[in-house]
Tab-separated table of N, CA and C in Angstrom:
chain	number	residue	atom	x	y	z
A	502	UNK	N	8.715	38.003	143.339
A	502	UNK	CA	9.735	38.283	144.320
A	502	UNK	C	11.062	38.498	143.594
A	503	UNK	N	11.779	39.522	143.960
A	503	UNK	CA	13.056	39.814	143.322
A	503	UNK	C	14.118	38.836	143.804
A	504	UNK	N	15.219	38.735	143.049
A	504	UNK	CA	16.332	37.878	143.451
A	504	UNK	C	16.860	38.315	144.810
A	505	UNK	N	16.984	39.616	145.018
A	505	UNK	CA	17.485	40.128	146.303
A	505	UNK	C	16.580	39.731	147.454
A	506	UNK	N	15.271	39.798	147.261
A	506	UNK	CA	14.376	39.422	148.353
A	506	UNK	C	14.373	37.906	148.583
A	507	UNK	N	14.516	37.109	147.499
A	507	UNK	CA	14.641	35.657	147.651
A	507	UNK	C	15.888	35.327	148.468
A	508	UNK	N	16.976	36.005	148.158
A	508	UNK	CA	18.220	35.756	148.875
A	508	UNK	C	18.103	36.162	150.341
A	509	UNK	N	17.341	37.207	150.632
A	509	UNK	CA	17.146	37.594	152.033
A	509	UNK	C	16.335	36.537	152.775
A	510	UNK	N	15.338	35.948	152.104
A	510	UNK	CA	14.559	34.861	152.710
A	510	UNK	C	15.489	33.705	153.055
A	511	UNK	N	16.389	33.352	152.132
A	511	UNK	CA	17.343	32.263	152.377
A	511	UNK	C	18.209	32.599	153.587
A	512	UNK	N	18.734	33.819	153.650
A	512	UNK	CA	19.563	34.230	154.800
A	512	UNK	C	18.766	34.165	156.102
A	513	UNK	N	17.521	34.572	156.064
A	513	UNK	CA	16.679	34.521	157.261
A	513	UNK	C	16.462	33.083	157.725
A	514	UNK	N	16.252	32.166	156.779
A	514	UNK	CA	16.069	30.754	157.128
A	514	UNK	C	17.361	30.195	157.734
A	515	UNK	N	18.502	30.539	157.149
A	515	UNK	CA	19.794	30.071	157.680
A	515	UNK	C	20.004	30.617	159.092
A	516	UNK	N	19.720	31.880	159.311
A	516	UNK	CA	19.865	32.471	160.652
A	516	UNK	C	18.954	31.769	161.655
A	517	UNK	N	17.730	31.458	161.252
A	517	UNK	CA	16.797	30.762	162.137
A	517	UNK	C	17.305	29.351	162.443
A	518	UNK	N	17.867	28.690	161.436
A	518	UNK	CA	18.449	27.355	161.604
A	518	UNK	C	19.575	27.386	162.637
A	519	UNK	N	20.498	28.326	162.503
A	519	UNK	CA	21.630	28.424	163.428
A	519	UNK	C	21.130	28.713	164.845
A	520	UNK	N	20.188	29.624	164.972
A	520	UNK	CA	19.644	29.948	166.282
A	520	UNK	C	19.008	28.721	166.933
A	521	UNK	N	18.198	28.000	166.174
A	521	UNK	CA	17.533	26.809	166.713
A	521	UNK	C	18.541	25.702	167.028
A	522	UNK	N	19.528	25.506	166.153
A	522	UNK	CA	20.559	24.494	166.417
A	522	UNK	C	21.314	24.829	167.692
A	523	UNK	N	21.686	26.073	167.852
A	523	UNK	CA	22.469	26.462	169.029
A	523	UNK	C	21.681	26.325	170.325
A	524	UNK	N	20.371	26.418	170.244
A	524	UNK	CA	19.537	26.228	171.428
A	524	UNK	C	19.092	24.779	171.597
A	525	UNK	N	19.370	23.941	170.591
A	525	UNK	CA	18.906	22.556	170.641
A	525	UNK	C	17.399	22.462	170.559
A	526	UNK	N	16.782	23.413	169.864
A	526	UNK	CA	15.325	23.512	169.780
A	526	UNK	C	14.807	22.688	168.593
A	527	UNK	N	14.574	21.407	168.839
A	527	UNK	CA	14.152	20.488	167.781
A	527	UNK	C	12.794	20.883	167.207
A	528	UNK	N	11.888	21.366	168.035
A	528	UNK	CA	10.567	21.758	167.526
A	528	UNK	C	10.668	22.959	166.588
A	529	UNK	N	11.533	23.896	166.893
A	529	UNK	CA	11.741	25.032	165.980
A	529	UNK	C	12.394	24.550	164.692
A	530	UNK	N	13.357	23.634	164.802
A	530	UNK	CA	13.976	23.073	163.596
A	530	UNK	C	12.933	22.368	162.729
A	531	UNK	N	12.001	21.676	163.368
A	531	UNK	CA	10.933	21.000	162.621
A	531	UNK	C	10.137	22.002	161.780
A	532	UNK	N	9.937	23.211	162.294
A	532	UNK	CA	9.219	24.254	161.556
A	532	UNK	C	10.063	24.810	160.411
A	533	UNK	N	11.367	24.840	160.592
A	533	UNK	CA	12.277	25.403	159.589
A	533	UNK	C	12.440	24.467	158.400
A	534	UNK	N	12.336	23.156	158.641
A	534	UNK	CA	12.490	22.159	157.581
A	534	UNK	C	11.133	21.773	157.009
A	535	UNK	N	11.078	21.594	155.687
A	535	UNK	CA	9.857	21.149	155.018
A	535	UNK	C	9.499	19.737	155.479
A	536	UNK	N	8.209	19.412	155.511
A	536	UNK	CA	7.796	18.072	155.954
A	536	UNK	C	8.441	16.939	155.145
A	537	UNK	N	8.703	17.169	153.869
A	537	UNK	CA	9.305	16.140	153.024
A	537	UNK	C	10.786	16.419	152.736
A	538	UNK	N	11.464	17.074	153.667
A	538	UNK	CA	12.859	17.457	153.467
A	538	UNK	C	13.767	16.229	153.360
A	539	UNK	N	14.934	16.473	152.787
A	539	UNK	CA	15.981	15.458	152.704
A	539	UNK	C	17.217	16.036	153.379
A	540	UNK	N	17.759	15.297	154.350
A	540	UNK	CA	18.903	15.772	155.120
A	540	UNK	C	20.014	14.744	155.008
A	541	UNK	N	21.171	15.201	154.541
A	541	UNK	CA	22.335	14.333	154.408
A	541	UNK	C	23.439	14.855	155.296
A	542	UNK	N	24.074	13.946	156.008
A	542	UNK	CA	25.148	14.345	156.902
A	542	UNK	C	26.167	13.246	157.078
A	543	UNK	N	27.039	13.419	158.048
A	543	UNK	CA	28.130	12.490	158.302
A	543	UNK	C	27.612	11.092	158.625
A	544	UNK	N	26.508	10.989	159.338
A	544	UNK	CA	26.014	9.679	159.776
A	544	UNK	C	25.019	9.037	158.808
A	545	UNK	N	24.675	9.719	157.721
A	545	UNK	CA	23.772	9.138	156.743
A	545	UNK	C	22.782	10.138	156.176
A	546	UNK	N	21.753	9.605	155.531
A	546	UNK	CA	20.740	10.413	154.852
A	546	UNK	C	19.360	9.986	155.314
A	547	UNK	N	18.485	10.970	155.495
A	547	UNK	CA	17.129	10.632	155.878
A	547	UNK	C	16.244	11.854	155.938
A	548	UNK	N	15.064	11.637	156.477
A	548	UNK	CA	14.089	12.707	156.662
A	548	UNK	C	14.384	13.407	157.986
A	549	UNK	N	13.510	14.298	158.380
A	549	UNK	CA	13.750	15.123	159.564
A	549	UNK	C	14.009	14.294	160.815
A	550	UNK	N	13.189	13.284	161.090
A	550	UNK	CA	13.343	12.511	162.327
A	550	UNK	C	14.691	11.820	162.417
A	551	UNK	N	15.214	11.371	161.278
A	551	UNK	CA	16.549	10.764	161.256
A	551	UNK	C	17.580	11.766	161.760
A	552	UNK	N	17.558	12.962	161.192
A	552	UNK	CA	18.524	13.994	161.593
A	552	UNK	C	18.274	14.460	163.018
A	553	UNK	N	17.015	14.605	163.399
A	553	UNK	CA	16.686	15.105	164.737
A	553	UNK	C	17.252	14.207	165.823
A	554	UNK	N	17.268	12.903	165.596
A	554	UNK	CA	17.812	12.000	166.615
A	554	UNK	C	19.309	12.248	166.810
A	555	UNK	N	20.018	12.535	165.738
A	555	UNK	CA	21.449	12.854	165.837
A	555	UNK	C	21.622	14.228	166.485
A	556	UNK	N	20.807	15.202	166.066
A	556	UNK	CA	20.927	16.554	166.623
A	556	UNK	C	20.669	16.563	168.125
A	557	UNK	N	19.719	15.762	168.591
A	557	UNK	CA	19.469	15.673	170.040
A	557	UNK	C	20.723	15.217	170.773
A	558	UNK	N	21.397	14.231	170.206
A	558	UNK	CA	22.633	13.737	170.821
A	558	UNK	C	23.750	14.769	170.750
A	559	UNK	N	23.839	15.476	169.631
A	559	UNK	CA	24.870	16.513	169.512
A	559	UNK	C	24.731	17.552	170.617
A	560	UNK	N	23.483	17.871	170.957
A	560	UNK	CA	23.263	18.883	171.999
A	560	UNK	C	23.350	18.295	173.391
A	561	UNK	N	22.749	17.145	173.585
A	561	UNK	CA	22.740	16.553	174.911
A	561	UNK	C	24.074	15.981	175.338
A	562	UNK	N	24.910	15.611	174.382
A	562	UNK	CA	26.182	14.958	174.692
A	562	UNK	C	27.404	15.801	174.370
A	563	UNK	N	27.356	16.497	173.230
A	563	UNK	CA	28.529	17.265	172.780
A	563	UNK	C	28.348	18.770	172.923
A	564	UNK	N	27.173	19.226	173.333
A	564	UNK	CA	26.937	20.654	173.576
A	564	UNK	C	27.362	21.529	172.398
A	565	UNK	N	26.979	21.108	171.199
A	565	UNK	CA	27.387	21.747	169.955
A	565	UNK	C	26.852	23.164	169.795
A	566	UNK	N	27.699	24.037	169.252
A	566	UNK	CA	27.317	25.407	168.881
A	566	UNK	C	27.896	25.707	167.505
A	567	UNK	N	27.163	26.485	166.718
A	567	UNK	CA	27.601	26.900	165.385
A	567	UNK	C	27.761	28.412	165.337
A	568	UNK	N	28.804	28.841	164.636
A	568	UNK	CA	28.995	30.252	164.323
A	568	UNK	C	29.213	30.333	162.815
A	569	UNK	N	28.452	31.190	162.143
A	569	UNK	CA	28.622	31.369	160.702
A	569	UNK	C	29.922	32.138	160.459
A	570	UNK	N	30.827	31.516	159.707
A	570	UNK	CA	32.078	32.169	159.308
A	570	UNK	C	31.924	32.809	157.928
A	571	UNK	N	31.262	32.097	157.017
A	571	UNK	CA	30.998	32.596	155.662
A	571	UNK	C	29.673	32.036	155.193
A	572	UNK	N	28.949	32.832	154.412
A	572	UNK	CA	27.682	32.380	153.842
A	572	UNK	C	27.545	32.988	152.455
A	573	UNK	N	27.390	32.124	151.467
A	573	UNK	CA	27.195	32.568	150.096
A	573	UNK	C	25.796	32.146	149.679
A	574	UNK	N	25.011	33.113	149.236
A	574	UNK	CA	23.627	32.847	148.846
A	574	UNK	C	23.456	33.227	147.383
A	575	UNK	N	22.823	32.341	146.648
A	575	UNK	CA	22.458	32.622	145.264
A	575	UNK	C	21.071	32.043	145.027
A	576	UNK	N	20.145	32.934	144.722
A	576	UNK	CA	18.749	32.558	144.517
A	576	UNK	C	18.228	31.804	145.723
A	577	UNK	N	17.909	30.502	145.579
A	577	UNK	CA	17.304	29.735	146.679
A	577	UNK	C	18.286	28.762	147.330
A	578	UNK	N	19.581	29.006	147.157
A	578	UNK	CA	20.604	28.106	147.698
A	578	UNK	C	21.602	28.873	148.541
A	579	UNK	N	22.175	28.155	149.515
A	579	UNK	CA	23.210	28.765	150.349
A	579	UNK	C	24.292	27.740	150.649
A	580	UNK	N	25.523	28.195	150.633
A	580	UNK	CA	26.669	27.421	151.096
A	580	UNK	C	27.192	28.153	152.328
A	581	UNK	N	27.332	27.420	153.424
A	581	UNK	CA	27.711	28.054	154.681
A	581	UNK	C	28.914	27.322	155.272
A	582	UNK	N	29.905	28.106	155.703
A	582	UNK	CA	31.046	27.567	156.442
A	582	UNK	C	30.869	27.991	157.886
A	583	UNK	N	30.844	26.997	158.760
A	583	UNK	CA	30.649	27.235	160.182
A	583	UNK	C	31.921	26.941	160.966
A	584	UNK	N	32.054	27.592	162.110
A	584	UNK	CA	32.957	27.140	163.167
A	584	UNK	C	32.046	26.422	164.145
A	585	UNK	N	32.318	25.145	164.365
A	585	UNK	CA	31.517	24.336	165.276
A	585	UNK	C	32.357	24.045	166.511
A	586	UNK	N	31.756	24.242	167.669
A	586	UNK	CA	32.441	23.967	168.927
A	586	UNK	C	31.541	23.141	169.828
A	587	UNK	N	32.143	22.531	170.832
A	587	UNK	CA	31.370	21.770	171.797
A	587	UNK	C	32.258	21.157	172.856
A	588	UNK	N	31.613	20.428	173.772
A	588	UNK	CA	32.314	19.719	174.857
A	588	UNK	C	31.568	18.414	175.108
A	589	UNK	N	32.321	17.314	175.223
A	589	UNK	CA	31.742	15.986	175.398
A	589	UNK	C	31.449	15.731	176.867
A	590	UNK	N	30.158	15.786	177.238
A	590	UNK	CA	29.760	15.684	178.646
A	590	UNK	C	28.833	14.505	178.959
A	591	UNK	N	28.379	13.767	177.948
A	591	UNK	CA	27.481	12.633	178.164
A	591	UNK	C	27.689	11.628	177.034
A	592	UNK	N	27.263	10.359	177.212
A	592	UNK	CA	27.440	9.367	176.148
A	592	UNK	C	26.936	9.894	174.804
A	593	UNK	N	27.681	9.545	173.738
A	593	UNK	CA	27.354	9.993	172.385
A	593	UNK	C	27.516	8.826	171.433
A	594	UNK	N	26.449	8.540	170.669
A	594	UNK	CA	26.412	7.406	169.755
A	594	UNK	C	26.865	6.166	170.519
A	595	UNK	N	27.921	5.487	170.069
A	595	UNK	CA	28.383	4.279	170.757
A	595	UNK	C	29.495	4.565	171.764
A	596	UNK	N	29.806	5.811	172.013
A	596	UNK	CA	30.881	6.182	172.931
A	596	UNK	C	30.271	6.564	174.273
A	597	UNK	N	30.599	5.799	175.304
A	597	UNK	CA	29.901	5.994	176.577
A	597	UNK	C	30.788	6.469	177.727
A	598	UNK	N	31.983	6.976	177.420
A	598	UNK	CA	32.880	7.447	178.477
A	598	UNK	C	33.304	8.890	178.189
A	599	UNK	N	32.422	9.864	178.448
A	599	UNK	CA	32.737	11.268	178.145
A	599	UNK	C	34.043	11.713	178.814
A	600	UNK	N	34.847	12.434	178.057
A	600	UNK	CA	36.141	12.913	178.568
A	600	UNK	C	36.065	14.319	179.146
A	601	UNK	N	35.006	15.055	178.805
A	601	UNK	CA	34.941	16.461	179.197
A	601	UNK	C	35.759	17.354	178.279
A	602	UNK	N	36.407	16.747	177.275
A	602	UNK	CA	37.215	17.521	176.327
A	602	UNK	C	36.323	18.386	175.439
A	603	UNK	N	36.893	19.494	174.976
A	603	UNK	CA	36.178	20.361	174.036
A	603	UNK	C	36.730	20.142	172.635
A	604	UNK	N	35.988	20.635	171.650
A	604	UNK	CA	36.433	20.536	170.260
A	604	UNK	C	36.067	21.806	169.511
A	605	UNK	N	36.784	22.022	168.412
A	605	UNK	CA	36.486	23.094	167.458
A	605	UNK	C	36.862	22.573	166.092
A	606	UNK	N	35.976	22.770	165.131
A	606	UNK	CA	36.230	22.283	163.782
A	606	UNK	C	35.494	23.130	162.761
A	607	UNK	N	35.782	22.861	161.501
A	607	UNK	CA	35.100	23.508	160.386
A	607	UNK	C	33.986	22.572	159.922
A	608	UNK	N	32.810	23.138	159.713
A	608	UNK	CA	31.677	22.397	159.158
A	608	UNK	C	31.176	23.162	157.942
A	609	UNK	N	30.792	22.435	156.933
A	609	UNK	CA	30.255	23.029	155.706
A	609	UNK	C	28.854	22.470	155.488
A	610	UNK	N	27.923	23.345	155.138
A	610	UNK	CA	26.570	22.897	154.849
A	610	UNK	C	26.041	23.610	153.614
A	611	UNK	N	25.265	22.876	152.856
A	611	UNK	CA	24.622	23.375	151.643
A	611	UNK	C	23.122	23.246	151.853
A	612	UNK	N	22.402	24.309	151.565
A	612	UNK	CA	20.955	24.346	151.776
A	612	UNK	C	20.244	24.693	150.478
A	613	UNK	N	19.100	24.067	150.267
A	613	UNK	CA	18.163	24.477	149.228
A	613	UNK	C	16.882	24.861	149.943
A	614	UNK	N	16.410	26.081	149.689
A	614	UNK	CA	15.261	26.648	150.388
A	614	UNK	C	14.102	26.817	149.409
A	615	UNK	N	12.914	26.469	149.852
A	615	UNK	CA	11.694	26.679	149.072
A	615	UNK	C	10.533	26.901	150.024
A	616	UNK	N	9.641	27.795	149.679
A	616	UNK	CA	8.483	28.103	150.534
A	616	UNK	C	8.907	28.453	151.959
A	617	UNK	N	10.014	29.190	152.071
A	617	UNK	CA	10.536	29.656	153.368
A	617	UNK	C	10.958	28.528	154.297
A	618	UNK	N	11.263	27.353	153.746
A	618	UNK	CA	11.723	26.219	154.543
A	618	UNK	C	12.899	25.534	153.851
A	619	UNK	N	13.677	24.813	154.659
A	619	UNK	CA	14.775	24.020	154.107
A	619	UNK	C	14.168	22.784	153.445
A	620	UNK	N	14.419	22.647	152.153
A	620	UNK	CA	13.959	21.483	151.401
A	620	UNK	C	15.012	20.374	151.426
A	621	UNK	N	16.274	20.786	151.249
A	621	UNK	CA	17.390	19.845	151.250
A	621	UNK	C	18.559	20.482	151.986
A	622	UNK	N	19.287	19.627	152.709
A	622	UNK	CA	20.470	20.098	153.426
A	622	UNK	C	21.520	19.000	153.404
A	623	UNK	N	22.740	19.386	153.037
A	623	UNK	CA	23.875	18.497	153.058
A	623	UNK	C	24.869	19.066	154.064
A	624	UNK	N	25.442	18.218	154.888
A	624	UNK	CA	26.403	18.690	155.869
A	624	UNK	C	27.640	17.817	155.883
A	625	UNK	N	28.792	18.449	156.045
A	625	UNK	CA	30.060	17.734	156.180
A	625	UNK	C	30.893	18.450	157.229
A	626	UNK	N	31.476	17.678	158.114
A	626	UNK	CA	32.330	18.237	159.151
A	626	UNK	C	33.551	17.350	159.292
A	627	UNK	N	34.565	17.893	159.905
A	627	UNK	CA	35.807	17.167	160.102
A	627	UNK	C	35.653	16.242	161.307
A	628	UNK	N	34.977	15.105	161.086
A	628	UNK	CA	34.673	14.172	162.171
A	628	UNK	C	35.933	13.545	162.755
A	629	UNK	N	36.980	13.375	161.946
A	629	UNK	CA	38.227	12.802	162.470
A	629	UNK	C	38.871	13.766	163.465
A	630	UNK	N	38.886	15.059	163.141
A	630	UNK	CA	39.435	16.047	164.076
A	630	UNK	C	38.602	16.091	165.350
A	631	UNK	N	37.297	15.994	165.206
A	631	UNK	CA	36.411	15.985	166.364
A	631	UNK	C	36.736	14.786	167.258
A	632	UNK	N	36.876	13.617	166.667
A	632	UNK	CA	37.162	12.398	167.432
A	632	UNK	C	38.488	12.516	168.182
A	633	UNK	N	39.503	13.037	167.514
A	633	UNK	CA	40.810	13.202	168.169
A	633	UNK	C	40.730	14.192	169.325
A	634	UNK	N	40.070	15.328	169.101
A	634	UNK	CA	39.989	16.353	170.147
A	634	UNK	C	39.180	15.882	171.353
A	635	UNK	N	38.113	15.134	171.104
A	635	UNK	CA	37.254	14.689	172.196
A	635	UNK	C	37.800	13.463	172.912
A	636	UNK	N	38.682	12.731	172.236
A	636	UNK	CA	39.228	11.520	172.846
A	636	UNK	C	38.318	10.327	172.700
A	637	UNK	N	37.584	10.251	171.575
A	637	UNK	CA	36.781	9.061	171.324
A	637	UNK	C	37.718	7.851	171.392
A	638	UNK	N	37.276	6.726	171.897
A	638	UNK	CA	38.144	5.569	172.081
A	638	UNK	C	38.877	5.128	170.821
A	639	UNK	N	38.242	5.222	169.667
A	639	UNK	CA	38.888	4.842	168.412
A	639	UNK	C	38.812	6.053	167.493
A	640	UNK	N	39.793	6.944	167.632
A	640	UNK	CA	39.831	8.150	166.807
A	640	UNK	C	40.499	7.826	165.488
A	641	UNK	N	39.993	8.396	164.417
A	641	UNK	CA	40.600	8.203	163.108
A	641	UNK	C	41.937	8.911	163.064
A	642	UNK	N	42.903	8.255	162.505
A	642	UNK	CA	44.236	8.850	162.384
A	642	UNK	C	44.708	8.738	160.956
A	643	UNK	N	45.976	9.032	160.722
A	643	UNK	CA	46.513	8.939	159.359
A	643	UNK	C	46.419	7.508	158.841
A	644	UNK	N	46.168	7.372	157.563
A	644	UNK	CA	46.133	6.060	156.937
A	644	UNK	C	47.566	5.577	156.799
A	645	UNK	N	47.813	4.320	157.202
A	645	UNK	CA	49.156	3.760	157.126
A	645	UNK	C	49.178	2.596	156.164
A	646	UNK	N	50.301	2.464	155.466
A	646	UNK	CA	50.471	1.309	154.590
A	646	UNK	C	50.791	0.083	155.438
A	647	UNK	N	50.851	-1.081	154.816
A	647	UNK	CA	51.158	-2.311	155.540
A	647	UNK	C	52.537	-2.249	156.185
A	648	UNK	N	53.434	-1.467	155.624
A	648	UNK	CA	54.775	-1.335	156.171
A	648	UNK	C	54.813	-0.362	157.340
A	649	UNK	N	53.679	0.307	157.624
A	649	UNK	CA	53.602	1.212	158.765
A	649	UNK	C	53.914	2.665	158.441
A	650	UNK	N	54.196	2.988	157.189
A	650	UNK	CA	54.472	4.376	156.804
A	650	UNK	C	53.166	5.133	156.680
A	651	UNK	N	53.211	6.410	156.990
A	651	UNK	CA	52.010	7.239	156.896
A	651	UNK	C	51.704	7.567	155.471
């Protein structure tokens, strides 16, 4: 397989991932990820079921959607910058008083693809901005010194 065709496979897997995430289709995501995949994100690291439990909440509670803003592919790896949006309509994690507020933030994900599946995925998003926009009861704010200065 040529480098160009390998890179197209990676792009196809990323497109399938975004489509399945936006639909909240956990069974399709299960097909996209390798059985022994490793997924790292804001809430921790684990196998598919660990991530799937968080993804279910993201869709059922925050109505998350991803739009690819930039995607860089080299061989079997991809770095993707997303615009992530959503609206808090049901309890999420330990927060049980939905505000109905919407959010928009930047999310970055790194993928390693093998055998037409995601082998490893790392994700980082601006969770503090999300918390502030949604009105989580304890939103992260600027770090203050003991004297109260920002």
